[in-house]
Short mmCIF file of C-alpha atoms and ligand atoms in Angstrom, two decimals:
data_model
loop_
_atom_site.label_atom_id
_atom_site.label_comp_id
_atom_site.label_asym_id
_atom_site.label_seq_id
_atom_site.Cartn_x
_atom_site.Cartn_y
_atom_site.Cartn_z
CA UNK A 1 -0.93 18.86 -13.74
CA UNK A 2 -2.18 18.23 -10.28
CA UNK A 3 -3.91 15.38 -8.55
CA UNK A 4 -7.32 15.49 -7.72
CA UNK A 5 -9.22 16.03 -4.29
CA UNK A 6 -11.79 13.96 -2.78
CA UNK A 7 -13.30 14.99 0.01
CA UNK A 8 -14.80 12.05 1.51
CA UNK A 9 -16.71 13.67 4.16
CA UNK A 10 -20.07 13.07 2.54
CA UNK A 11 -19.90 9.35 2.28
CA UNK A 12 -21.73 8.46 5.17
CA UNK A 13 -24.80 7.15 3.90
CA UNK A 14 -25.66 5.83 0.18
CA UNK A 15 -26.19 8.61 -0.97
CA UNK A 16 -22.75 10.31 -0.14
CA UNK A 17 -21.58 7.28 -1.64
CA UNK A 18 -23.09 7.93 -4.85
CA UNK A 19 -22.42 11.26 -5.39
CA UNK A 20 -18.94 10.75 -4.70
CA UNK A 21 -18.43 7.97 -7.57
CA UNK A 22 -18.00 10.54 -10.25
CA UNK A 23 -15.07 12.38 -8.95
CA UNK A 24 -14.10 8.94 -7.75
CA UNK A 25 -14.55 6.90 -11.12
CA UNK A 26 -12.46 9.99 -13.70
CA UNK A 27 -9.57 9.86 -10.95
CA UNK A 28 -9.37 6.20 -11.29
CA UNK A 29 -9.25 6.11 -14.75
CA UNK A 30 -7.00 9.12 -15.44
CA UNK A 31 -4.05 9.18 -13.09
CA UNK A 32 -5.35 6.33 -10.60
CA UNK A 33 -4.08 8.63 -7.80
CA UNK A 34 -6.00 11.49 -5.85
CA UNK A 35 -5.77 12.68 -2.61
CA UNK A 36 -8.90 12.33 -0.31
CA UNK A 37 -9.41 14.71 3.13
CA UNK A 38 -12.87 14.41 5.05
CA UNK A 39 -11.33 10.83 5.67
CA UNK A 40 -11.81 10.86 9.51
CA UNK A 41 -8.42 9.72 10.96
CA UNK A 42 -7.69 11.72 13.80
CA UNK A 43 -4.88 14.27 13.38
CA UNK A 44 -3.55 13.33 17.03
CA UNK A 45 -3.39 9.36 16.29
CA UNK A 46 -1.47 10.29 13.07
CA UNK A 47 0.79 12.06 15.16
CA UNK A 48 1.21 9.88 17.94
CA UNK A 49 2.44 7.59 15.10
CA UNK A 50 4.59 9.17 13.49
CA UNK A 51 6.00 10.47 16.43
CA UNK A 52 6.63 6.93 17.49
CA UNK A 53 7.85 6.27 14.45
CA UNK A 54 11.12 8.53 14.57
CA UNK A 55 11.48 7.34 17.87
CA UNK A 56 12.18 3.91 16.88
CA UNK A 57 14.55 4.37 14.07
CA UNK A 58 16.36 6.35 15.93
CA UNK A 59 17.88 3.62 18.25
CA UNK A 60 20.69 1.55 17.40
CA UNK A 61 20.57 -0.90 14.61
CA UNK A 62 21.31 -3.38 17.36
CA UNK A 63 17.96 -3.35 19.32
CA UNK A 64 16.06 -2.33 16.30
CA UNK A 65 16.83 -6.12 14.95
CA UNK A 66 15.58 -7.89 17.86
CA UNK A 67 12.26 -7.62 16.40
CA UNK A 68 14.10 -8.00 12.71
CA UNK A 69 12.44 -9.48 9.48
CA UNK A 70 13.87 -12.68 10.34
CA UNK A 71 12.02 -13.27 13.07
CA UNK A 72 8.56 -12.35 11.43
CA UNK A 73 8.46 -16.16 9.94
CA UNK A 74 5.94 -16.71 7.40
CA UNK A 75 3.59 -13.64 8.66
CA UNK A 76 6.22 -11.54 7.16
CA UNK A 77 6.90 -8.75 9.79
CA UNK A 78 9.27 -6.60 11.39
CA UNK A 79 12.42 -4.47 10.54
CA UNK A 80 14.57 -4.11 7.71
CA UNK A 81 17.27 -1.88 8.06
CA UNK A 82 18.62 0.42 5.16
CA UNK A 83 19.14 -1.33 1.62
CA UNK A 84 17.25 -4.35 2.84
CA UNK A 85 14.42 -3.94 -0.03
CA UNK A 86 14.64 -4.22 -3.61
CA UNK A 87 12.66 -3.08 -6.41
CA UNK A 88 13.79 -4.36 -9.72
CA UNK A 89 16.03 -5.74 -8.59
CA UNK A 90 17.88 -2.42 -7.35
CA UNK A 91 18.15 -2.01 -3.30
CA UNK A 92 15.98 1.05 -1.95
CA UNK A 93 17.33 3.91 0.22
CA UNK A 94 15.31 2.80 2.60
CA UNK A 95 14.37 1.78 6.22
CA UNK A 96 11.08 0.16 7.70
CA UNK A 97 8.95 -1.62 9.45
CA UNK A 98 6.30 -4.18 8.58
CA UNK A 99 2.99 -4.78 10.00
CA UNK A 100 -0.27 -7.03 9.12
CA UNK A 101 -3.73 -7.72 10.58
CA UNK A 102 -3.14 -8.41 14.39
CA UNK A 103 -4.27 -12.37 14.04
CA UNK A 104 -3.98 -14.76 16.45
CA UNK A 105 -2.40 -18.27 16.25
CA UNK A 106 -6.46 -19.61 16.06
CA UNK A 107 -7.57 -17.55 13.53
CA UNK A 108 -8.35 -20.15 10.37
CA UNK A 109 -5.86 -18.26 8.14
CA UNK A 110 -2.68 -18.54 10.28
CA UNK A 111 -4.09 -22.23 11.42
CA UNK A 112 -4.08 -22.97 7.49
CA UNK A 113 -0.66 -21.28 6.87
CA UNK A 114 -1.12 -18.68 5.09
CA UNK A 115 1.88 -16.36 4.34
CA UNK A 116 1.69 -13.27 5.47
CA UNK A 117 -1.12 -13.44 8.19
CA UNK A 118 -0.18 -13.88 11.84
CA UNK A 119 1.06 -12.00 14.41
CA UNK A 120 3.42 -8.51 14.74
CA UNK A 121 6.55 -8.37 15.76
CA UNK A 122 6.22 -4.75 18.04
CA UNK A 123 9.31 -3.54 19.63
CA UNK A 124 9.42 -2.80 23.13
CA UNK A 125 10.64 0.78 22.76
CA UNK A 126 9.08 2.89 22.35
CA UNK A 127 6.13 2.97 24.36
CA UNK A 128 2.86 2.53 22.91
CA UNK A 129 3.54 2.34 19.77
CA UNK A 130 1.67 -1.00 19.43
CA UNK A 131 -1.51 0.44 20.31
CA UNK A 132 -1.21 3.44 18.40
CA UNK A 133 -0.37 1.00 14.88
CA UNK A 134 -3.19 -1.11 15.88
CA UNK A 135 -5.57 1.60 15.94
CA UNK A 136 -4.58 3.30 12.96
CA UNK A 137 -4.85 0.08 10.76
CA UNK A 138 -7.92 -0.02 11.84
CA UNK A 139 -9.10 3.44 11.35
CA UNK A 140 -7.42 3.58 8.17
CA UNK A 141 -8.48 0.34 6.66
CA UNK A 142 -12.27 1.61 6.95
CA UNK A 143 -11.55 4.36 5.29
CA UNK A 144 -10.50 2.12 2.44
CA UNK A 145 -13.73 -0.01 3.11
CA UNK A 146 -15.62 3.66 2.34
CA UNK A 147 -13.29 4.15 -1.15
CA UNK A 148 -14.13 1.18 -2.06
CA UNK A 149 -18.14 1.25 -1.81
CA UNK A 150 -17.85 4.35 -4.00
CA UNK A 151 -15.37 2.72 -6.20
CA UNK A 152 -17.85 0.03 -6.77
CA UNK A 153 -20.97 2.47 -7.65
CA UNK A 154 -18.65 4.20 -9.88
CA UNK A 155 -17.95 0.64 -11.35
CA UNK A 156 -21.49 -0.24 -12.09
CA UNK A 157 -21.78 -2.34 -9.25
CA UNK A 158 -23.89 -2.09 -6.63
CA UNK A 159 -22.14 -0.62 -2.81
CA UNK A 160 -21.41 -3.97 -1.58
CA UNK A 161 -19.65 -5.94 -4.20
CA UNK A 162 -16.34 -5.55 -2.88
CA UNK A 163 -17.48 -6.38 0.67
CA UNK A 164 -18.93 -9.60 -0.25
CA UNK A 165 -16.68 -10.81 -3.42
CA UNK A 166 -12.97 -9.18 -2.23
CA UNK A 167 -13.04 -7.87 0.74
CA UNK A 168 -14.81 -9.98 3.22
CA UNK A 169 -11.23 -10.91 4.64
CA UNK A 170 -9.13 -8.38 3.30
CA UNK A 171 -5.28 -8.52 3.11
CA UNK A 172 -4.31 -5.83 5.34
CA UNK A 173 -0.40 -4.87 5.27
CA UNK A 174 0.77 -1.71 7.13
CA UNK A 175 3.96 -0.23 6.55
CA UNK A 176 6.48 2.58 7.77
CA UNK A 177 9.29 4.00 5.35
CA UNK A 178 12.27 6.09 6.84
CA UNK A 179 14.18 7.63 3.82
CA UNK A 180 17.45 9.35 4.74
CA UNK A 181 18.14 12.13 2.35
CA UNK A 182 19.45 10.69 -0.57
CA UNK A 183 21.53 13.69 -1.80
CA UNK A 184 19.94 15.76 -4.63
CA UNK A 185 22.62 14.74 -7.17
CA UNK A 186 22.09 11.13 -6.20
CA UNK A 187 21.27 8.90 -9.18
CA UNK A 188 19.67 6.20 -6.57
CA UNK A 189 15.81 5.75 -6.10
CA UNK A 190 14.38 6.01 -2.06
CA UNK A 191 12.63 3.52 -3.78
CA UNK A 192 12.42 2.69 -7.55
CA UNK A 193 8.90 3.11 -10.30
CA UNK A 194 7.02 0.27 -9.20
CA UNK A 195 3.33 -0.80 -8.96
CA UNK A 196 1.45 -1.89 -6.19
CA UNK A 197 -0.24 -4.98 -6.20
CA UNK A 198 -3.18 -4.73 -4.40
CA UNK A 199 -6.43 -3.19 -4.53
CA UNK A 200 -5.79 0.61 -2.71
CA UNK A 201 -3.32 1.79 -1.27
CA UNK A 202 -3.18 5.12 1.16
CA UNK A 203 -0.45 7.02 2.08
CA UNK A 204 0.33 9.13 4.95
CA UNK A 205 3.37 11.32 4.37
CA UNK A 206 5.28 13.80 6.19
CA UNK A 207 5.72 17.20 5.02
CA UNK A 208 9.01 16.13 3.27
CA UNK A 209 7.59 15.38 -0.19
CA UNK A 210 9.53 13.73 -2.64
CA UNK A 211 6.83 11.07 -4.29
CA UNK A 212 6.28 10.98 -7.90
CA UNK A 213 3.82 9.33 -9.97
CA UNK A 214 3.36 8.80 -13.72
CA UNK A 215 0.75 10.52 -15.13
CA UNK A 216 -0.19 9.79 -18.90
CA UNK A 217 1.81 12.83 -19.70
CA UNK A 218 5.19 12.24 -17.79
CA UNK A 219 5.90 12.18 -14.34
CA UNK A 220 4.11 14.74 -11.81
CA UNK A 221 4.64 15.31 -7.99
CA UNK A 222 2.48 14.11 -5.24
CA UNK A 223 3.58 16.56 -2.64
CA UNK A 224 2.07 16.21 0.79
CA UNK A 225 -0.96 18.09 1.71
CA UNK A 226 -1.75 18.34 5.43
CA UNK A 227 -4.86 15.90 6.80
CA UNK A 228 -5.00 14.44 3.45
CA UNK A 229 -4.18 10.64 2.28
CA UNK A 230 -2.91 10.27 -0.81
CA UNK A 231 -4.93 6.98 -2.70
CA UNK A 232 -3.53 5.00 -5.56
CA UNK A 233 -4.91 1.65 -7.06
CA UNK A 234 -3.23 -1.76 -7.24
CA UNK A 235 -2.70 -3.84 -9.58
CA UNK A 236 -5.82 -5.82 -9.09
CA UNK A 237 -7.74 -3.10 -9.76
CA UNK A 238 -6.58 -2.72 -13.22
CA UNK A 239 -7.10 -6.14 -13.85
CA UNK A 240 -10.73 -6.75 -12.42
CA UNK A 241 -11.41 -3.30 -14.86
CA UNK A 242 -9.03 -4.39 -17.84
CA UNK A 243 -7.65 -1.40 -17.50
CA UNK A 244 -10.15 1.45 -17.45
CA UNK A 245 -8.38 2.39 -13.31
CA UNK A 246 -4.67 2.16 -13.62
CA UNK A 247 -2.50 0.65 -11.16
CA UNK A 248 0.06 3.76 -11.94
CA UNK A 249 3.81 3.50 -11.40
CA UNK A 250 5.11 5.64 -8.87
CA UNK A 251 8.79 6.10 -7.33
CA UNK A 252 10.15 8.42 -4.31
CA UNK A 253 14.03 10.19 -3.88
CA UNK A 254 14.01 12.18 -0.96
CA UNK A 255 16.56 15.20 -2.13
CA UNK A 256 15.34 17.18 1.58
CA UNK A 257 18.45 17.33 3.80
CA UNK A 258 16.10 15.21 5.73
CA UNK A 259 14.73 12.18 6.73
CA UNK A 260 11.13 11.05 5.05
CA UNK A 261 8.47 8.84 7.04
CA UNK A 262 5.48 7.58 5.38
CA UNK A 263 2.99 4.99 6.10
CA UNK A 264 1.68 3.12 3.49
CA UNK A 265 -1.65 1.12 4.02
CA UNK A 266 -2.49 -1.88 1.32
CA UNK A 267 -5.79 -2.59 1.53
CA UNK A 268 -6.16 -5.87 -0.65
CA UNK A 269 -8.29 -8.88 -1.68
CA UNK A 270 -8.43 -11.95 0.52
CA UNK A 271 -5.69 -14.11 -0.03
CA UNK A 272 -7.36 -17.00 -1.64
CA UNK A 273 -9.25 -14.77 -3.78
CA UNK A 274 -9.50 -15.03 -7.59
CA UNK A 275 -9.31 -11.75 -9.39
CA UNK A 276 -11.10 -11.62 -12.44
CA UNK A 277 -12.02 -8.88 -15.22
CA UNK A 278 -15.63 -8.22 -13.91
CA UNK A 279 -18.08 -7.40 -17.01
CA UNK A 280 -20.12 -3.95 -16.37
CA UNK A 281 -16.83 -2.60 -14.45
CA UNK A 282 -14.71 -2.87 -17.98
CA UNK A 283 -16.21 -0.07 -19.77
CA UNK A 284 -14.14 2.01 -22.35
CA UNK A 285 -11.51 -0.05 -20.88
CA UNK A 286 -10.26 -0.54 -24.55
CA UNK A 287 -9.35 3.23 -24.43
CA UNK A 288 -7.70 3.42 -21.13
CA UNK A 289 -5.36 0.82 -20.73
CA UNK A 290 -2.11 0.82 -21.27
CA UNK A 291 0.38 -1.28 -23.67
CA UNK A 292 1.74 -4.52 -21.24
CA UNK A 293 4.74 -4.34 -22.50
CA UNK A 294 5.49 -0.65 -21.09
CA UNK A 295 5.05 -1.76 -17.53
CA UNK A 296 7.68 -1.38 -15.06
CA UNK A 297 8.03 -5.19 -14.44
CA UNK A 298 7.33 -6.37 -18.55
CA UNK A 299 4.96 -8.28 -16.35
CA UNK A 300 1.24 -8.37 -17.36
CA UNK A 301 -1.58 -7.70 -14.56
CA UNK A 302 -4.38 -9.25 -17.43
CA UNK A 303 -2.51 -12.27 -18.56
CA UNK A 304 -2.25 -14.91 -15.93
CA UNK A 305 -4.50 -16.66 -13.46
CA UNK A 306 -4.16 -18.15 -9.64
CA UNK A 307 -5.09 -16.29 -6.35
CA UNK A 308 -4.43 -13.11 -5.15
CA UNK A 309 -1.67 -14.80 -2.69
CA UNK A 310 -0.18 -16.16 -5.39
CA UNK A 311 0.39 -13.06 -7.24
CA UNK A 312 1.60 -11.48 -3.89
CA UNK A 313 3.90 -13.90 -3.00
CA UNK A 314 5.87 -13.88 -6.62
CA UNK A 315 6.16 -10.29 -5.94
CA UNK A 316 7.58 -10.42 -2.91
CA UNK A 317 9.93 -13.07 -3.66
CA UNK A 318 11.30 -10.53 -5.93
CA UNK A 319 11.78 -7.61 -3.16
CA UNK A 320 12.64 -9.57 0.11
CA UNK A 321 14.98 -12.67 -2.02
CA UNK A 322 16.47 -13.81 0.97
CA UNK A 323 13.47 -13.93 3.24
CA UNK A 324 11.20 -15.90 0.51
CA UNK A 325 12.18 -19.17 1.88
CA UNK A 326 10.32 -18.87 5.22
CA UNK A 327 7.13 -17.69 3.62
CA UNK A 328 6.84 -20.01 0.81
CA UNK A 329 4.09 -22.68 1.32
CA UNK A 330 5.98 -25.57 1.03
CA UNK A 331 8.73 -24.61 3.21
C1 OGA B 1 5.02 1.77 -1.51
C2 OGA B 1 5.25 3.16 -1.95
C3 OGA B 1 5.60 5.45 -1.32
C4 OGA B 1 6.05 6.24 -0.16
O1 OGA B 1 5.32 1.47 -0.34
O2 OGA B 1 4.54 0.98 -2.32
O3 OGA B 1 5.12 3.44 -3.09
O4 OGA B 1 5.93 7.47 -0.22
N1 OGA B 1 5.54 4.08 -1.01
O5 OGA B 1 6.55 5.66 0.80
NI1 NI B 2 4.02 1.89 -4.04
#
């Protein structure tokens, strides 16, 4: 089995947006992953970041914690170094850097505390790699903005919904992975089956490959393809639908003799957000979803209530243990 295709070069006016819900709306509910091209980024800025990107793990350990997750406060940014992430409790094999939406200390959200929203931490080597992050959030979030339009015509909804009821003030995280070759008789994960808890995420990978993603028949590859993003839904997704799109579980072991980079993007709801199953977008969900009880976590994306911050926070209390404390709200 392979993932689908989208080419998303059409979806420049409403009707490109329509006539890409189809293809959009069966890859959501079969695998809930796809790869789009026609996205837009520019090859060169994906470059310039990635090349940046090397440069920085590459220094010592030393000067690569000055702008360490400790620092990052309650926005939540920064460096880990290797093991400094877990997923189920199990540390990854892997190194990276966090990044948010650029907000300054007026902005309403950081004035009212919310974790996770503030400013970056950017280190000052190399170069220029602050601009380049900043610009390809930005580039990359619309073309999340564009999924999402679609997603909602495929949903029954009309173009907007998202913009108005989600996505108004999105949470934007941004992040870049370094996995060292893990050794291709290594029993440990570059980073464990998980979910993601959002609404979309998309993935820009080097040519290493190693990501893997559970299809309803077992698990499949999601090798890289050059100029193309590879898309998969959150978690919120599957709940707003009740499970006709899948959040899917994924994992990564990087058995190259290499290192991996990738950059994630989460494009997800607004913080103070309430998620909830939305009628004409649960169709045949009965059909679709998938038994609770067989998800990664044993934890249920339909059965409990609060904001999307909520939910985002209990996860990454879970992953980042020792950093919750200067996040929490009440700290
Ligand atoms: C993630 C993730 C995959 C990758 O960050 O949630 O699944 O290839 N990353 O880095
Ligand atoms: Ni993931």
């Amino acid at each position: 089995m392979t993932l689908p295709v989208i080419d998303l070069s059409r979806a420049t006016d409403a009707t490109g947006v329509g006539a890409m819900a189809d293809q959009i709306d069966a890859a959501c509910r079969d695998t809930g992953f796809f790869y789009v091209t026609g996205h837009g980024v520019s090859a060169q800025l994906q470059t310039r970041v990635e090349e940046l990107a090397r440069e920085f793990f590459a220094l010592l350990d030393a000067e690569k914690s000055l702008i360490g997750m400790q620092h990052g406060g309650r926005a939540w940014r920064g460096w880990f170094p290797l093991g400094g992430e877990l997923t189920s409790g199990v540390p990854d094999e892997k190194e990276g850097l966090y990044f948010g939406e650029e907000l300054p200390a007026r902005d309403p959200r950081v004035r009212a505390g919310l974790p996770l929203h503030g400013a970056n931490l950017f280190p000052r080597r190399p170069d220029g790699l602050r601009d380049a992050v900043l610009e390809y959030m930005q580039a990359v979030t619309e073309v999340g903005h564009v999924l999402l339009r679609s997603m909602s015509v495929a949903l029954g909804l009309d173009a907007g919904w998202f913009d108005r009821n989600l996505t108004a003030s999105p949470t934007v995280l941004f992040r870049i992975f370094r996995y060292p070759p893990a050794g291709a008789e290594s029993a440990r994960w570059s980073v464990g089956e998980h979910t993601d808890y959002g609404l979309l995420t998309i993935l820009a990978q080097d040519a290493t490959g190693g990501l893997e993603v559970r299809g309803r028949a077992g698990w499949v590859a999601a090798p890289p393809i050059p100029d193309a993003f590879v898309v998969n839904l959150g978690d919120m997704l599957e709940r707003m639908t009740a499970g006709r799109y899948r959040s899917t579980p994924h994992r990564v072991r990087n058995t190259s003799r290499r290192d991996r980079i990738s950059f994630p993007l989460f494009l997800d709801p607004a913080w103070t957000a309430e998620v909830l199953p939305v009628p004409s977008a649960t169709r045949g969900a009965e059909r679709d979803r998938e038994p609770d009880a067989s998800r990664w976590d044993g934890v249920s994306v339909h059965d409990w209530s609060g904001t999307y911050g909520d939910y985002l926070l209990a996860k990454v209390s879970k992953v980042f243990p020792a950093l919750i404390d200067d996040v929490m709200p009440t700290s």
